[in-house]
Tab-separated table of C-alpha atoms in Angstrom:
chain	number	residue	atom	x	y	z
V	1	MET	CA	0.006	-0.014	-0.007
V	2	PRO	CA	1.333	3.535	-0.784
V	3	GLU	CA	2.587	5.689	2.068
V	4	LEU	CA	-0.029	7.667	3.999
V	5	SER	CA	1.139	11.062	2.710
V	6	SER	CA	0.695	9.904	-0.894
V	7	LEU	CA	-2.711	8.471	-0.154
V	8	LEU	CA	-3.815	11.713	1.555
V	9	THR	CA	-2.703	13.664	-1.528
V	10	ASP	CA	-4.743	11.415	-3.718
V	11	LEU	CA	-7.720	11.695	-1.354
V	12	THR	CA	-7.472	15.457	-1.480
V	13	ASP	CA	-7.287	15.358	-5.316
V	14	GLU	CA	-10.387	13.130	-5.500
V	15	GLY	CA	-12.304	15.556	-3.311
V	16	GLU	CA	-11.232	18.429	-5.522
V	17	ALA	CA	-12.375	16.569	-8.609
V	18	LEU	CA	-15.889	16.176	-7.165
V	19	ASP	CA	-15.765	19.751	-5.930
V	20	ALA	CA	-15.201	20.950	-9.496
V	21	LEU	CA	-18.493	19.324	-10.484
V	22	VAL	CA	-20.582	20.776	-7.695
V	23	ALA	CA	-18.968	24.196	-7.108
V	24	PRO	CA	-20.782	25.891	-10.001
V	25	LEU	CA	-24.188	24.591	-8.888
V	26	SER	CA	-26.767	26.786	-7.185
V	27	ASP	CA	-29.310	23.983	-7.004
V	28	LEU	CA	-28.339	20.710	-5.297
V	29	THR	CA	-31.804	19.174	-5.486
V	30	VAL	CA	-31.018	17.394	-8.796
V	31	PRO	CA	-31.890	13.690	-8.353
V	32	THR	CA	-29.060	11.105	-8.667
V	33	PRO	CA	-29.115	7.416	-9.534
V	34	ALA	CA	-29.305	6.522	-5.844
V	35	GLU	CA	-33.030	6.228	-5.184
V	36	GLY	CA	-34.377	9.162	-3.181
V	37	TRP	CA	-31.017	10.935	-3.091
V	38	THR	CA	-30.289	14.296	-4.621
V	39	ILE	CA	-26.886	15.833	-5.133
V	40	ALA	CA	-27.367	17.413	-1.710
V	41	HIS	CA	-27.823	13.947	-0.155
V	42	GLN	CA	-24.643	12.755	-1.796
V	43	ILE	CA	-22.546	15.662	-0.507
V	44	SER	CA	-24.172	15.536	2.920
V	45	HIS	CA	-23.447	11.825	3.203
V	46	LEU	CA	-19.787	12.387	2.393
V	47	ALA	CA	-19.608	15.258	4.912
V	48	TRP	CA	-21.226	13.023	7.587
V	49	THR	CA	-18.942	10.068	6.903
V	50	ASP	CA	-15.834	12.290	6.838
V	51	ARG	CA	-16.942	13.585	10.248
V	52	GLN	CA	-17.124	10.049	11.560
V	53	ALA	CA	-13.603	9.390	10.225
V	54	ILE	CA	-12.374	12.432	12.125
V	55	LEU	CA	-14.082	11.116	15.293
V	56	ALA	CA	-12.508	7.664	14.808
V	57	ALA	CA	-9.080	9.233	14.428
V	58	THR	CA	-9.337	11.685	17.307
V	59	ASP	CA	-11.828	10.156	19.794
V	60	PRO	CA	-12.107	6.377	19.306
V	61	SER	CA	-14.314	5.987	22.428
V	62	GLY	CA	-16.666	8.635	21.106
V	63	PHE	CA	-16.829	6.826	17.768
V	64	GLU	CA	-17.771	3.621	19.510
V	65	LYS	CA	-20.993	5.314	20.656
V	66	VAL	CA	-21.810	6.185	17.051
V	67	LEU	CA	-21.008	2.611	16.014
V	68	ALA	CA	-23.387	1.234	18.657
V	69	LYS	CA	-26.247	3.271	17.156
V	70	ALA	CA	-25.247	2.212	13.633
V	71	ILE	CA	-25.430	-1.458	14.621
V	72	GLU	CA	-29.009	-0.957	15.839
V	73	ASP	CA	-30.106	0.783	12.616
V	74	PRO	CA	-27.418	0.847	9.902
V	75	ASP	CA	-29.669	2.038	7.111
V	76	GLY	CA	-31.201	4.694	9.345
V	77	GLN	CA	-27.788	6.097	10.235
V	78	VAL	CA	-26.830	6.384	6.585
V	79	GLU	CA	-30.106	8.008	5.599
V	80	ALA	CA	-29.994	10.421	8.532
V	81	GLY	CA	-26.465	11.505	7.659
V	82	ALA	CA	-27.432	12.019	4.005
V	83	ALA	CA	-30.521	14.084	4.970
V	84	GLU	CA	-28.591	16.335	7.342
V	85	GLY	CA	-27.597	18.866	4.729
V	86	THR	CA	-30.592	18.815	2.476
V	87	GLY	CA	-32.150	21.826	4.199
V	88	GLU	CA	-28.949	23.874	4.116
V	89	PRO	CA	-28.299	26.519	1.475
V	90	PRO	CA	-26.075	24.920	-1.168
V	91	ALA	CA	-23.112	27.170	-0.392
V	92	ALA	CA	-23.259	26.382	3.301
V	93	LEU	CA	-23.401	22.633	2.663
V	94	LEU	CA	-20.519	22.715	0.244
V	95	GLU	CA	-18.407	24.820	2.615
V	96	ARG	CA	-19.103	22.413	5.507
V	97	TRP	CA	-18.072	19.489	3.288
V	98	ARG	CA	-14.876	21.256	2.240
V	99	ALA	CA	-13.963	22.074	5.810
V	100	GLY	CA	-14.576	18.514	6.900
V	101	ARG	CA	-12.431	17.092	4.075
V	102	SER	CA	-9.529	19.228	5.165
V	103	ALA	CA	-9.996	18.409	8.840
V	104	MET	CA	-10.131	14.693	8.050
V	105	THR	CA	-6.879	14.647	6.141
V	106	ASP	CA	-5.203	16.548	8.981
V	107	ALA	CA	-6.616	14.087	11.534
V	108	LEU	CA	-5.482	11.011	9.597
V	109	ALA	CA	-2.027	12.493	9.028
V	110	ALA	CA	-1.618	12.862	12.798
V	111	VAL	CA	-2.432	9.219	13.687
V	112	PRO	CA	0.567	6.944	14.260
V	113	GLY	CA	0.885	4.521	11.335
V	114	GLY	CA	0.376	1.330	13.270
V	115	THR	CA	-2.824	2.463	15.014
V	116	ARG	CA	-6.013	0.725	14.041
V	117	LEU	CA	-9.042	3.034	13.948
V	118	PRO	CA	-12.526	1.702	14.713
V	119	TRP	CA	-14.965	1.786	11.830
V	120	PHE	CA	-18.306	0.527	10.625
V	121	GLY	CA	-16.478	-2.486	9.148
V	122	PRO	CA	-13.219	-3.945	10.437
V	123	PRO	CA	-10.820	-1.544	12.244
V	124	MET	CA	-8.371	0.088	9.835
V	125	LYS	CA	-4.962	1.680	9.880
V	126	PRO	CA	-4.845	5.357	8.767
V	127	ALA	CA	-3.674	4.430	5.244
V	128	SER	CA	-6.590	2.009	4.827
V	129	MET	CA	-9.028	4.642	6.143
V	130	ALA	CA	-7.704	7.176	3.613
V	131	THR	CA	-8.093	4.598	0.864
V	132	ALA	CA	-11.672	3.859	1.935
V	133	ARG	CA	-12.556	7.552	2.028
V	134	LEU	CA	-11.125	7.980	-1.452
V	135	MET	CA	-13.162	5.021	-2.713
V	136	GLU	CA	-16.394	6.464	-1.287
V	137	THR	CA	-15.656	9.929	-2.566
V	138	TRP	CA	-15.104	8.531	-6.037
V	139	ALA	CA	-18.231	6.344	-5.871
V	140	HIS	CA	-20.571	9.145	-4.774
V	141	GLY	CA	-18.849	11.421	-7.188
V	142	GLN	CA	-19.922	9.022	-9.928
V	143	ASP	CA	-23.521	9.418	-8.835
V	144	VAL	CA	-23.176	13.190	-9.047
V	145	ALA	CA	-21.516	12.980	-12.469
V	146	ASP	CA	-24.327	10.722	-13.701
V	147	ALA	CA	-26.940	13.180	-12.363
V	148	LEU	CA	-25.273	16.030	-14.246
V	149	GLY	CA	-24.646	13.992	-17.433
V	150	ALA	CA	-20.891	14.514	-16.948
V	151	VAL	CA	-18.249	12.047	-18.089
V	152	ARG	CA	-15.264	11.888	-15.790
V	153	GLU	CA	-11.792	11.113	-17.088
V	154	PRO	CA	-10.477	8.049	-15.190
V	155	THR	CA	-7.258	8.603	-13.330
V	156	ALA	CA	-4.520	6.568	-11.658
V	157	ARG	CA	-6.436	7.086	-8.379
V	158	LEU	CA	-8.708	4.281	-9.509
V	159	ARG	CA	-5.977	1.868	-8.366
V	160	HIS	CA	-6.963	2.602	-4.765
V	161	VAL	CA	-10.600	1.848	-5.500
V	162	ALA	CA	-9.633	-1.382	-7.322
V	163	HIS	CA	-7.350	-2.413	-4.440
V	164	ILE	CA	-10.263	-2.222	-1.982
V	165	GLY	CA	-12.451	-4.080	-4.425
V	166	VAL	CA	-9.955	-6.973	-4.485
V	167	ARG	CA	-9.277	-6.933	-0.740
V	168	THR	CA	-13.010	-7.074	0.089
V	169	ARG	CA	-13.665	-10.223	-1.914
V	170	ASP	CA	-14.233	-12.409	1.170
V	171	PHE	CA	-16.253	-9.698	2.873
V	172	SER	CA	-18.636	-9.657	-0.091
V	173	TYR	CA	-19.462	-13.301	0.628
V	174	ARG	CA	-19.579	-13.151	4.406
V	175	ILE	CA	-21.869	-10.104	4.538
V	176	ARG	CA	-24.365	-12.290	2.646
V	177	GLY	CA	-23.840	-15.303	4.997
V	178	LEU	CA	-21.836	-17.182	2.369
V	179	GLU	CA	-18.484	-18.946	2.684
V	180	PRO	CA	-15.742	-17.337	0.533
V	181	PRO	CA	-13.759	-19.492	-1.928
V	182	SER	CA	-10.695	-21.085	-0.367
V	183	VAL	CA	-8.403	-20.146	-3.244
V	184	GLU	CA	-7.144	-16.731	-4.388
V	185	PHE	CA	-8.094	-15.321	-7.749
V	186	ARG	CA	-5.905	-13.469	-10.168
V	187	VAL	CA	-7.197	-9.977	-10.979
V	188	VAL	CA	-5.633	-8.199	-13.995
V	189	LEU	CA	-6.939	-4.747	-14.926
V	190	THR	CA	-6.111	-2.364	-17.677
V	191	ALA	CA	-5.142	0.999	-16.146
V	192	PRO	CA	-6.353	4.318	-17.565
V	193	ASP	CA	-2.826	4.909	-19.051
V	194	GLY	CA	-2.874	1.503	-20.786
V	195	GLY	CA	-0.646	-0.196	-18.235
V	196	THR	CA	-1.558	-3.220	-16.135
V	197	TRP	CA	-2.579	-3.523	-12.484
V	198	ALA	CA	-2.581	-7.016	-11.037
V	199	TRP	CA	-3.359	-8.798	-7.791
V	200	GLY	CA	-3.162	-12.445	-6.764
V	201	PRO	CA	-0.949	-15.357	-7.867
V	202	GLU	CA	-0.012	-15.525	-11.524
V	203	ASP	CA	-0.782	-19.221	-11.626
V	204	ALA	CA	-4.266	-18.918	-10.102
V	205	ALA	CA	-6.807	-21.181	-11.795
V	206	GLN	CA	-9.532	-18.569	-11.633
V	207	SER	CA	-9.308	-14.918	-12.635
V	208	VAL	CA	-11.017	-11.652	-13.420
V	209	SER	CA	-9.859	-9.221	-16.104
V	210	GLY	CA	-10.995	-6.076	-17.856
V	211	PRO	CA	-10.740	-2.268	-17.697
V	212	ALA	CA	-9.946	-0.871	-14.250
V	213	LEU	CA	-12.767	1.656	-14.610
V	214	ASP	CA	-15.298	-1.133	-15.169
V	215	PHE	CA	-14.014	-3.092	-12.180
V	216	CYS	CA	-14.328	-0.025	-9.974
V	217	LEU	CA	-17.833	0.666	-11.190
V	218	LEU	CA	-18.752	-2.916	-10.417
V	219	VAL	CA	-17.304	-3.156	-6.880
V	220	THR	CA	-18.831	0.177	-5.904
V	221	GLN	CA	-22.121	-0.994	-7.451
V	222	ARG	CA	-22.431	2.058	-9.740
V	223	ARG	CA	-23.063	-0.063	-12.847
V	224	ASN	CA	-24.684	-3.374	-13.553
V	225	ARG	CA	-22.377	-6.169	-14.486
V	226	ALA	CA	-24.188	-6.620	-17.807
V	227	ASP	CA	-22.983	-3.186	-18.912
V	228	LEU	CA	-19.304	-3.755	-18.134
V	229	ALA	CA	-16.452	-5.389	-20.082
V	230	LEU	CA	-15.269	-7.703	-17.336
V	231	THR	CA	-14.336	-11.356	-17.926
V	232	ALA	CA	-14.395	-14.057	-15.265
V	233	THR	CA	-12.555	-17.351	-15.689
V	234	GLY	CA	-13.847	-20.071	-13.371
V	235	PRO	CA	-17.190	-20.537	-11.561
V	236	ASP	CA	-16.091	-18.975	-8.267
V	237	ALA	CA	-14.683	-15.856	-9.986
V	238	ASP	CA	-17.856	-15.575	-12.043
V	239	ARG	CA	-19.969	-15.764	-8.896
V	240	TRP	CA	-17.838	-13.103	-7.190
V	241	LEU	CA	-18.653	-10.584	-9.844
V	242	ASP	CA	-22.288	-10.932	-8.933
V	243	LEU	CA	-21.542	-10.251	-5.243
V	244	ALA	CA	-18.608	-7.780	-5.284
V	245	GLN	CA	-18.980	-4.985	-2.765
V	246	ALA	CA	-16.158	-2.587	-1.797
V	247	PHE	CA	-18.081	-0.674	0.866
V	248	ALA	CA	-18.933	-1.576	4.474
V	249	GLY	CA	-22.454	-2.276	5.563
V	250	PRO	CA	-25.289	-4.496	4.297
V	251	PRO	CA	-25.347	-5.753	0.714
V	252	GLY	CA	-26.311	-2.979	-1.679
V	253	PRO	CA	-29.159	-3.326	-4.152
V	254	GLY	CA	-26.886	-2.580	-7.120
V	255	ARG	CA	-27.968	-0.729	-10.224
V	256	PRO	CA	-30.225	-1.929	-13.053
V	257	PRO	CA	-28.824	-2.497	-16.517
V	258	ALA	CA	-28.576	0.339	-19.037
V	259	GLY	CA	-32.021	1.276	-20.368
V	260	GLU	CA	-33.657	0.579	-17.010
V	261	ARG	CA	-31.545	2.878	-14.839
V	262	PHE	CA	-31.678	6.610	-13.927
């Protein structure tokens, strides 16, 4: 995994990329592909989750109280966080989100590298937390881009999203009460610059391959598998692509195929 300072730079850049989409907007009530969520919901959700990351980094015992409530009603916590900012003036919501992004990177930078921070999934080191925040910023940024009809240029930052997608393979099974495969897969992705990103043993009997962007859209459940150019070799790898989930929490509903979606 890259050093924390490099990850925090990429996290900042990912936030700025989304900020460039929303900064010109005076109306954040535009609906997004997430059912019932406007752009305001998307930004408010990111602001809320960034705030929880700050709490985990600076006051772990305080975060445990938030976690206890989330365990009782995980969907309710998510929806409440997303709804927080929907009544705010757009400029105020965006400014609050920006301030939180900055505070979060400062908080993560100050945590000793070996420390494991509590979270809604397994505890994470600061570098893993930064990677997870980048993944979620990118994923919700995709919803905003889709709402605006914008096409984002894929960047090398997708490697962080893909890395989480690979690392959460077993989680994708267990969150559904299923036993993960006992063998590793080979994952080979074509990077935005034409290079190759790979995980897993070269001699693995089962594998997944395709464009990195498509893999990231799949594991964040921003596109239906039917609309992506991903190839699975082996029955277990094929099954994984139907379950893949890079984010913590209950299994997501996914997105319908093109022609049926937002």
